[in-house]
Amino acid sequence: MSGVNEIRSTFLDYFRRNGHEVVESSPLVPRNDPTLMFTNAGMVQFKNVFTGLETRPYVRAATAQKSVRAGGKHNDLDNVGYTARHLTFFEMLGNFSFGDYFKERAIELAWNLITKEFGLAKDKLLVTVYHTDEEAAGYWKKIAGFSDDRIIRIATSDNFWAMGDTGPCGPCSEIFIDRGEHIWGGPPGSPEEDGDRFLEFWNLVFMQYEQVTKEERIDLPRPSIDTGMGLERMASILQGVESVFETDLFRHLIDAASSEIGKGPGKDNVASYRVIADHLRSSCFLIADGVLPSNEGRGYVLRRIMRRAMRHAQLLGASDPLMWKLVPALVREMGQAYPELSRGQALITETLKLEETRFRKTLARGLGLLADATETLHAGDMLDGETAFKLYDTYGFPLDLTQDALRQRSISVDLAGFTDAMERQRAEARANWAGSGEAATETIWFGLREKLGATEFLGYDTEKAEGVITAIVRDGAAVDAATEGETVSVIVNQTPFYGESGGQMGDTGMISGEGVAIEITDTQKKANGVFVHIGKIVSGKAKVGAAVELKVDHARRGRLRANHSATHLIHEALREVLGTHVAQKGSLVAPERLRFDISHNKPISQEELEQVERMANEIVVQNSPVTTRLMSVDDAIAEGAMALFGEKYGDEVRVVSMGTALHGQKANRPYSVELCGGTHVRATGDIGLIRIVSDAAVAAGVRRIEALTGEDARHHLDEQDRRLKAVASALKVGPGEVLSRVEGLVEERRKLERELTEARKKLALGGGGGSGAGETETIAGVSFTGRVVTGVQPKDLKGLADEAKQALGSGVVVFIGASDDGKASVVVAVTPDLTGRFSAVDLVRVAADALGGQGGGGRPDMAQAGGPDASKGEAAIAAVKAAMAG
Ligand code: SER
């Protein structure tokens, strides 16, 4: 008997030996297909190879592909647990030919594998073909030796495979095994075909066409092969068990669940165990691939799956949250084949625990309400839509959970009533935002939000994805199309572009598709989750409904990531250095720098800044992984996560942790833990380097810090180094001696200035420095000194006049200073014994007049004035003398 892991490797080895490249499973969230909710088949990752858009270095491939069939075109959710073969998560084993072999070889490879390698009994096997596909029927006759009754012709879509509404497709041939009369069911095409007796386990698709639109189907460039074998079904066949849930892998998961619950599965509750085992797999794999529970889109499908499982855990009597405890069992079974499970184990565990803890709070009360509401109902009755909506809205019961809960009693739900109740609530919300006074350009986003739902953000995991344009807004109005040269806002169903929020700027990049290229210069988040890509159509025509590729400017995003993560590290370092009163007051994470405002009412010293920078860089050098978890706000805060004041948080928040604290109370614990929806580096080393470049006060009690990271920080340092070297070379010393050299020069200059002032004074007093009548003369019987001096500051002129007055003992002094720009200042001093005869104020006015100026003022013994024309200095002295002489 072969275990699941063995069957997988036998399959892959067989095709490897037959010239196939073994390719890894692609993620459950398709990167290359915007129309699909989840990867639902092995061919999804090769879609563009089939259509010729993409080429690979091989023409034959084989994979074991993770697949989810819930919430999309292929949806098995409702059946899981109640049939022997339906699963929401399964592994699809497949072999592919891209224009290489076709029908004959595909049938031959399949036949040899199942009969020779797997040893299935030929007489138990039968196949279906599409009713017009005589070619395939002929090969089955030839290769397997089947008679006509073992080749069943089917005319329905069951034998025409399509991935979704569009994409590669073609007729197919399915291989069935008859599991024996003891199981109920009939062959395909018979009225009993839904029974489990005839089990389909391998589908060979002869890919011939591409469905381009609903109406248009074209030939693929080269006929190709896509096959899909359900690994779990094959395991049930090879292990001789009736249901996929009895295979080794599921038995181990169910054992883990029953040992937690304390009782094993019995006839009455086996469905619950099966639901739990299946939903555990889909939940864990979806979380590992970046889906987190939410109220819309993929996140809501995940939430529905998780909550469905949780109700069954409750039914089984689990007293505590159960699902998270089963994660180790799943990792044991599948972690080797899918390492993303082990890598994501912590996130998976916490997400499950959080969801179940929260849901249990309302689950019991919701089930009570449901029991009351259905007490008088019987099989065939219907639960009213109002109650189903209340369960949905107030108790968090997804509609299908309510349906599942009533399934055993054959009670259905009034779906129209449910939709009416939902619509009433929407109308209320609409009235609220319509009346909120937002500008018309803003209300348009609310309208689009309601119509289209929130945009799925893929940008935590990828910078490139495909999407479908769901709306185009031009000049404030929604339009169906826009053309080259126009500036538009584009909404896409899913996007890797980050919409500006939490201080981090929106992404830029390109949106392009058939016949259109839009250069995106900004992305904004509007109306609670609509991502609006703003840009200019650089070529072609953008149309609503067009499939496009979205590519974020990778280098710019890299800088944004580094700056955002650095903000967290600086924040924590500031709290360590300055104290825990430091709280973030706003931030800007731009590509070229980061800005960070904090509450702190003192200047930050140079030493403190250096310490902050050093601590933050210590964590950079650790190069430790940056981890993100989803938590309830309360739990996050209890764990010490920093929440930003004034930010609105949902019930669940992303918590970003980085680094390991080296010092202090938190030593060996995570260094920075913050609630944050931004994008971050994978490991702190990716920041490269943090450099704080400025700190200033911006408002009372708020300081602003600016910093650079990575290359920008390095450039900044380079620039500073260059400047230092230039200064050193100008000073003709080594960079190490610049400081002492500059200090020496400053000191020397001070000394020289002092000496110069002294020398000028001496000159002014002793003659030589000035001109004109230098010597003391006698005018109107009193001693008189008059001088024009240069190089003396106006402020020193008074001191000079004073000194000259002292020297005279009794007399009148006039000093005229000529400044470098040719203007004059004049001081007149009169010794006290003469102020009765001459007023310094009168005399200075005479001088000012002669210098082309006006006025002047002071006291009778000392007065000052100015004039525009120092060349008239001599004339001014003469004028004073004349005035004295009367
Ligand atoms: N695409 C086909 C299927 O999903 C075969 O792989 O069944």
Short mmCIF file of N, CA and C in Angstrom, two decimals, residues 347-470:
data_model
loop_
_atom_site.label_atom_id
_atom_site.label_comp_id
_atom_site.label_asym_id
_atom_site.label_seq_id
_atom_site.Cartn_x
_atom_site.Cartn_y
_atom_site.Cartn_z
N LEU A 347 2.48 31.97 11.72
CA LEU A 347 1.39 32.83 11.24
C LEU A 347 0.09 32.02 11.14
N ILE A 348 0.20 30.81 10.62
CA ILE A 348 -0.98 29.96 10.46
C ILE A 348 -1.61 29.70 11.82
N THR A 349 -0.77 29.31 12.77
CA THR A 349 -1.27 28.96 14.10
C THR A 349 -1.98 30.15 14.74
N GLU A 350 -1.33 31.29 14.69
CA GLU A 350 -1.93 32.45 15.34
C GLU A 350 -3.20 32.91 14.66
N THR A 351 -3.21 32.84 13.34
CA THR A 351 -4.40 33.28 12.61
C THR A 351 -5.59 32.38 12.95
N LEU A 352 -5.35 31.08 12.97
CA LEU A 352 -6.43 30.15 13.31
C LEU A 352 -6.92 30.38 14.73
N LYS A 353 -5.99 30.56 15.62
CA LYS A 353 -6.34 30.70 17.04
C LYS A 353 -7.17 31.97 17.25
N LEU A 354 -6.71 33.03 16.64
CA LEU A 354 -7.41 34.30 16.78
C LEU A 354 -8.83 34.20 16.22
N GLU A 355 -8.94 33.65 15.04
CA GLU A 355 -10.26 33.57 14.40
C GLU A 355 -11.20 32.71 15.25
N GLU A 356 -10.70 31.62 15.74
CA GLU A 356 -11.58 30.71 16.48
C GLU A 356 -11.94 31.29 17.85
N THR A 357 -10.96 31.94 18.48
CA THR A 357 -11.24 32.54 19.79
C THR A 357 -12.34 33.58 19.65
N ARG A 358 -12.22 34.40 18.62
CA ARG A 358 -13.20 35.46 18.44
C ARG A 358 -14.55 34.90 18.01
N PHE A 359 -14.52 33.92 17.12
CA PHE A 359 -15.79 33.41 16.61
C PHE A 359 -16.55 32.63 17.68
N ARG A 360 -15.83 32.00 18.56
CA ARG A 360 -16.50 31.24 19.62
C ARG A 360 -17.34 32.15 20.51
N LYS A 361 -16.96 33.40 20.56
CA LYS A 361 -17.72 34.33 21.41
C LYS A 361 -19.15 34.50 20.91
N THR A 362 -19.33 34.42 19.60
CA THR A 362 -20.68 34.63 19.07
C THR A 362 -21.31 33.33 18.57
N LEU A 363 -20.47 32.32 18.40
CA LEU A 363 -20.97 31.08 17.79
C LEU A 363 -22.09 30.45 18.63
N ALA A 364 -21.86 30.30 19.93
CA ALA A 364 -22.85 29.61 20.76
C ALA A 364 -24.16 30.40 20.78
N ARG A 365 -24.05 31.72 20.90
CA ARG A 365 -25.27 32.53 20.94
C ARG A 365 -26.00 32.48 19.60
N GLY A 366 -25.21 32.50 18.52
CA GLY A 366 -25.81 32.42 17.18
C GLY A 366 -26.53 31.10 17.00
N LEU A 367 -25.89 30.03 17.45
CA LEU A 367 -26.52 28.72 17.30
C LEU A 367 -27.80 28.65 18.15
N GLY A 368 -27.77 29.32 19.31
CA GLY A 368 -28.98 29.39 20.16
C GLY A 368 -30.10 30.09 19.42
N LEU A 369 -29.76 31.22 18.80
CA LEU A 369 -30.77 31.97 18.03
C LEU A 369 -31.32 31.10 16.90
N LEU A 370 -30.42 30.39 16.25
CA LEU A 370 -30.83 29.54 15.12
C LEU A 370 -31.77 28.42 15.62
N ALA A 371 -31.41 27.85 16.76
CA ALA A 371 -32.24 26.78 17.31
C ALA A 371 -33.64 27.32 17.62
N ASP A 372 -33.70 28.50 18.26
CA ASP A 372 -35.01 29.09 18.58
C ASP A 372 -35.82 29.35 17.32
N ALA A 373 -35.11 29.93 16.32
CA ALA A 373 -35.83 30.34 15.11
C ALA A 373 -36.33 29.14 14.31
N THR A 374 -35.72 27.98 14.52
CA THR A 374 -36.12 26.83 13.69
C THR A 374 -36.84 25.76 14.51
N GLU A 375 -37.14 26.10 15.75
CA GLU A 375 -37.74 25.12 16.65
C GLU A 375 -38.98 24.46 16.04
N THR A 376 -39.80 25.30 15.41
CA THR A 376 -41.07 24.77 14.92
C THR A 376 -40.97 24.36 13.43
N LEU A 377 -39.77 24.47 12.87
CA LEU A 377 -39.66 24.12 11.45
C LEU A 377 -39.41 22.61 11.27
N HIS A 378 -39.80 22.13 10.08
CA HIS A 378 -39.63 20.70 9.77
C HIS A 378 -38.89 20.56 8.46
N ALA A 379 -38.53 19.32 8.17
CA ALA A 379 -37.85 19.05 6.90
C ALA A 379 -38.64 19.66 5.75
N GLY A 380 -37.94 20.32 4.85
CA GLY A 380 -38.62 20.94 3.71
C GLY A 380 -39.02 22.39 3.97
N ASP A 381 -38.96 22.84 5.22
CA ASP A 381 -39.29 24.24 5.52
C ASP A 381 -38.12 25.16 5.20
N MET A 382 -38.41 26.46 5.39
CA MET A 382 -37.40 27.45 5.05
C MET A 382 -37.18 28.43 6.21
N LEU A 383 -35.95 28.71 6.49
CA LEU A 383 -35.65 29.72 7.52
C LEU A 383 -35.79 31.10 6.88
N ASP A 384 -36.41 32.03 7.60
CA ASP A 384 -36.60 33.36 6.99
C ASP A 384 -35.26 34.07 6.78
N GLY A 385 -35.23 34.91 5.75
CA GLY A 385 -33.99 35.59 5.36
C GLY A 385 -33.52 36.59 6.40
N GLU A 386 -34.46 37.18 7.11
CA GLU A 386 -34.13 38.17 8.13
C GLU A 386 -33.24 37.55 9.23
N THR A 387 -33.64 36.37 9.68
CA THR A 387 -32.86 35.69 10.72
C THR A 387 -31.48 35.28 10.19
N ALA A 388 -31.48 34.77 8.95
CA ALA A 388 -30.18 34.37 8.36
C ALA A 388 -29.27 35.59 8.27
N PHE A 389 -29.87 36.76 7.94
CA PHE A 389 -29.06 37.97 7.83
C PHE A 389 -28.57 38.42 9.20
N LYS A 390 -29.42 38.30 10.19
CA LYS A 390 -29.00 38.69 11.54
C LYS A 390 -27.83 37.80 12.00
N LEU A 391 -27.93 36.52 11.69
CA LEU A 391 -26.83 35.61 12.04
C LEU A 391 -25.54 36.03 11.34
N TYR A 392 -25.71 36.46 10.10
CA TYR A 392 -24.56 36.89 9.31
C TYR A 392 -23.97 38.18 9.86
N ASP A 393 -24.86 39.13 10.09
CA ASP A 393 -24.42 40.48 10.41
C ASP A 393 -23.98 40.62 11.86
N THR A 394 -24.71 40.02 12.77
CA THR A 394 -24.44 40.21 14.19
C THR A 394 -23.57 39.10 14.77
N TYR A 395 -23.75 37.89 14.25
CA TYR A 395 -23.05 36.76 14.87
C TYR A 395 -21.91 36.21 14.02
N GLY A 396 -21.69 36.84 12.87
CA GLY A 396 -20.57 36.41 12.02
C GLY A 396 -20.77 35.05 11.38
N PHE A 397 -22.04 34.65 11.15
CA PHE A 397 -22.29 33.36 10.49
C PHE A 397 -22.34 33.57 8.98
N PRO A 398 -21.34 33.10 8.25
CA PRO A 398 -21.48 33.15 6.80
C PRO A 398 -22.74 32.38 6.40
N LEU A 399 -23.35 32.81 5.30
CA LEU A 399 -24.61 32.18 4.89
C LEU A 399 -24.46 30.67 4.77
N ASP A 400 -23.34 30.23 4.18
CA ASP A 400 -23.23 28.78 3.97
C ASP A 400 -23.05 28.02 5.27
N LEU A 401 -22.61 28.71 6.32
CA LEU A 401 -22.52 28.04 7.62
C LEU A 401 -23.93 27.77 8.14
N THR A 402 -24.80 28.75 7.99
CA THR A 402 -26.19 28.58 8.42
C THR A 402 -26.84 27.45 7.60
N GLN A 403 -26.57 27.47 6.30
CA GLN A 403 -27.15 26.41 5.45
C GLN A 403 -26.62 25.04 5.88
N ASP A 404 -25.33 25.01 6.16
CA ASP A 404 -24.71 23.74 6.57
C ASP A 404 -25.32 23.24 7.88
N ALA A 405 -25.57 24.21 8.78
CA ALA A 405 -26.12 23.83 10.08
C ALA A 405 -27.53 23.26 9.95
N LEU A 406 -28.24 23.69 8.91
CA LEU A 406 -29.63 23.23 8.76
C LEU A 406 -29.74 22.04 7.82
N ARG A 407 -28.63 21.71 7.21
CA ARG A 407 -28.62 20.67 6.18
C ARG A 407 -29.18 19.33 6.68
N GLN A 408 -28.68 18.92 7.85
CA GLN A 408 -29.09 17.63 8.39
C GLN A 408 -30.61 17.55 8.62
N ARG A 409 -31.21 18.71 8.92
CA ARG A 409 -32.66 18.71 9.16
C ARG A 409 -33.44 19.04 7.89
N SER A 410 -32.72 19.10 6.76
CA SER A 410 -33.35 19.40 5.46
C SER A 410 -34.15 20.70 5.48
N ILE A 411 -33.63 21.68 6.18
CA ILE A 411 -34.27 23.00 6.18
C ILE A 411 -33.40 23.92 5.31
N SER A 412 -34.04 24.69 4.45
CA SER A 412 -33.26 25.58 3.59
C SER A 412 -33.39 27.03 4.09
N VAL A 413 -32.74 27.94 3.40
CA VAL A 413 -32.77 29.35 3.82
C VAL A 413 -33.43 30.17 2.72
N ASP A 414 -34.25 31.13 3.10
CA ASP A 414 -34.88 32.01 2.12
C ASP A 414 -33.82 32.99 1.59
N LEU A 415 -33.27 32.63 0.46
CA LEU A 415 -32.15 33.42 -0.07
C LEU A 415 -32.58 34.81 -0.51
N ALA A 416 -33.77 34.90 -1.09
CA ALA A 416 -34.24 36.22 -1.55
C ALA A 416 -34.41 37.14 -0.35
N GLY A 417 -34.95 36.59 0.73
CA GLY A 417 -35.14 37.40 1.94
C GLY A 417 -33.80 37.84 2.51
N PHE A 418 -32.82 36.95 2.45
CA PHE A 418 -31.47 37.28 2.94
C PHE A 418 -30.90 38.44 2.11
N THR A 419 -31.04 38.33 0.79
CA THR A 419 -30.50 39.38 -0.08
C THR A 419 -31.21 40.71 0.16
N ASP A 420 -32.53 40.65 0.38
CA ASP A 420 -33.28 41.89 0.67
C ASP A 420 -32.74 42.57 1.92
N ALA A 421 -32.53 41.77 2.96
CA ALA A 421 -32.05 42.33 4.23
C ALA A 421 -30.67 42.96 4.03
N MET A 422 -29.85 42.28 3.26
CA MET A 422 -28.51 42.79 2.98
C MET A 422 -28.61 44.12 2.21
N GLU A 423 -29.52 44.17 1.25
CA GLU A 423 -29.68 45.37 0.43
C GLU A 423 -30.16 46.55 1.29
N ARG A 424 -31.05 46.26 2.23
CA ARG A 424 -31.54 47.33 3.12
C ARG A 424 -30.38 47.93 3.90
N GLN A 425 -29.50 47.06 4.38
CA GLN A 425 -28.37 47.57 5.15
C GLN A 425 -27.44 48.42 4.26
N ARG A 426 -27.26 47.98 3.05
CA ARG A 426 -26.41 48.75 2.12
C ARG A 426 -27.00 50.12 1.86
N ALA A 427 -28.33 50.15 1.69
CA ALA A 427 -28.99 51.42 1.39
C ALA A 427 -28.77 52.40 2.54
N GLU A 428 -28.79 51.86 3.75
CA GLU A 428 -28.56 52.71 4.92
C GLU A 428 -27.14 53.29 4.89
N ALA A 429 -26.19 52.42 4.59
CA ALA A 429 -24.80 52.87 4.52
C ALA A 429 -24.64 53.94 3.44
N ARG A 430 -25.36 53.72 2.33
CA ARG A 430 -25.28 54.66 1.22
C ARG A 430 -25.81 56.03 1.66
N ALA A 431 -26.94 55.99 2.37
CA ALA A 431 -27.52 57.25 2.84
C ALA A 431 -26.52 57.95 3.75
N ASN A 432 -25.79 57.17 4.52
CA ASN A 432 -24.82 57.77 5.43
C ASN A 432 -23.70 58.47 4.70
N TRP A 433 -23.10 57.78 3.73
CA TRP A 433 -21.99 58.46 3.06
C TRP A 433 -22.46 59.55 2.12
N ALA A 434 -23.67 59.36 1.56
CA ALA A 434 -24.17 60.42 0.67
C ALA A 434 -24.40 61.70 1.46
N GLY A 435 -24.78 61.54 2.73
CA GLY A 435 -25.08 62.72 3.55
C GLY A 435 -23.88 63.19 4.34
N SER A 436 -22.72 62.61 4.10
CA SER A 436 -21.58 62.93 4.96
C SER A 436 -20.88 64.22 4.57
N GLY A 437 -21.36 64.85 3.49
CA GLY A 437 -20.79 66.13 3.12
C GLY A 437 -19.47 66.04 2.39
N GLU A 438 -19.05 64.82 2.05
CA GLU A 438 -17.81 64.68 1.28
C GLU A 438 -18.00 65.32 -0.09
N ALA A 439 -16.94 65.80 -0.66
CA ALA A 439 -17.02 66.37 -2.00
C ALA A 439 -17.47 65.28 -2.98
N ALA A 440 -18.07 65.70 -4.07
CA ALA A 440 -18.59 64.74 -5.04
C ALA A 440 -17.50 63.78 -5.52
N THR A 441 -16.28 64.31 -5.68
CA THR A 441 -15.20 63.45 -6.15
C THR A 441 -14.90 62.36 -5.14
N GLU A 442 -15.19 62.60 -3.88
CA GLU A 442 -14.95 61.57 -2.88
C GLU A 442 -16.10 60.58 -2.84
N THR A 443 -17.34 61.09 -2.99
CA THR A 443 -18.46 60.15 -2.88
C THR A 443 -18.44 59.15 -4.03
N ILE A 444 -17.82 59.52 -5.11
CA ILE A 444 -17.76 58.57 -6.22
C ILE A 444 -17.06 57.28 -5.78
N TRP A 445 -16.08 57.41 -4.89
CA TRP A 445 -15.35 56.20 -4.44
C TRP A 445 -16.24 55.33 -3.57
N PHE A 446 -17.09 55.98 -2.78
CA PHE A 446 -18.00 55.18 -1.94
C PHE A 446 -18.94 54.37 -2.83
N GLY A 447 -19.42 55.03 -3.88
CA GLY A 447 -20.31 54.34 -4.81
C GLY A 447 -19.61 53.16 -5.45
N LEU A 448 -18.37 53.38 -5.86
CA LEU A 448 -17.62 52.29 -6.51
C LEU A 448 -17.27 51.20 -5.49
N ARG A 449 -17.04 51.62 -4.27
CA ARG A 449 -16.74 50.64 -3.21
C ARG A 449 -17.92 49.70 -3.03
N GLU A 450 -19.10 50.31 -3.04
CA GLU A 450 -20.30 49.49 -2.82
C GLU A 450 -20.53 48.55 -4.01
N LYS A 451 -20.29 49.09 -5.18
CA LYS A 451 -20.55 48.29 -6.39
C LYS A 451 -19.49 47.19 -6.58
N LEU A 452 -18.26 47.53 -6.31
CA LEU A 452 -17.17 46.61 -6.68
C LEU A 452 -16.56 45.87 -5.50
N GLY A 453 -16.85 46.33 -4.29
CA GLY A 453 -16.19 45.73 -3.13
C GLY A 453 -14.78 46.30 -2.99
N ALA A 454 -14.10 45.83 -1.93
CA ALA A 454 -12.74 46.33 -1.70
C ALA A 454 -11.79 45.69 -2.71
N THR A 455 -10.71 46.40 -3.00
CA THR A 455 -9.68 45.85 -3.89
C THR A 455 -8.88 44.81 -3.10
N GLU A 456 -8.56 43.70 -3.74
CA GLU A 456 -7.70 42.71 -3.08
C GLU A 456 -6.26 43.22 -3.19
N PHE A 457 -5.62 43.40 -2.05
CA PHE A 457 -4.24 43.90 -2.08
C PHE A 457 -3.27 42.71 -2.04
N LEU A 458 -2.46 42.59 -3.07
CA LEU A 458 -1.53 41.46 -3.16
C LEU A 458 -0.10 41.89 -2.86
N GLY A 459 0.05 43.19 -2.57
CA GLY A 459 1.39 43.78 -2.54
C GLY A 459 2.26 43.42 -1.37
N TYR A 460 1.75 42.68 -0.40
CA TYR A 460 2.65 42.23 0.66
C TYR A 460 3.54 41.11 0.11
N ASP A 461 3.00 40.35 -0.84
CA ASP A 461 3.73 39.18 -1.34
C ASP A 461 4.33 39.35 -2.72
N THR A 462 3.78 40.27 -3.50
CA THR A 462 4.27 40.37 -4.86
C THR A 462 4.21 41.82 -5.34
N GLU A 463 5.08 42.13 -6.30
CA GLU A 463 5.05 43.48 -6.87
C GLU A 463 4.52 43.45 -8.29
N LYS A 464 4.08 42.25 -8.72
CA LYS A 464 3.59 42.11 -10.08
C LYS A 464 2.41 41.16 -10.05
N ALA A 465 1.32 41.55 -10.69
CA ALA A 465 0.16 40.65 -10.72
C ALA A 465 -0.73 41.05 -11.86
N GLU A 466 -1.65 40.16 -12.19
CA GLU A 466 -2.64 40.53 -13.20
C GLU A 466 -3.94 40.92 -12.52
N GLY A 467 -4.69 41.76 -13.19
CA GLY A 467 -5.97 42.18 -12.64
C GLY A 467 -6.90 42.54 -13.79
N VAL A 468 -8.16 42.77 -13.44
CA VAL A 468 -9.13 43.20 -14.45
C VAL A 468 -9.56 44.62 -14.08
N ILE A 469 -9.56 45.53 -15.04
CA ILE A 469 -9.99 46.90 -14.76
C ILE A 469 -11.49 46.87 -14.46
N THR A 470 -11.86 47.35 -13.27
CA THR A 470 -13.28 47.32 -12.91
C THR A 470 -13.90 48.71 -12.99
#
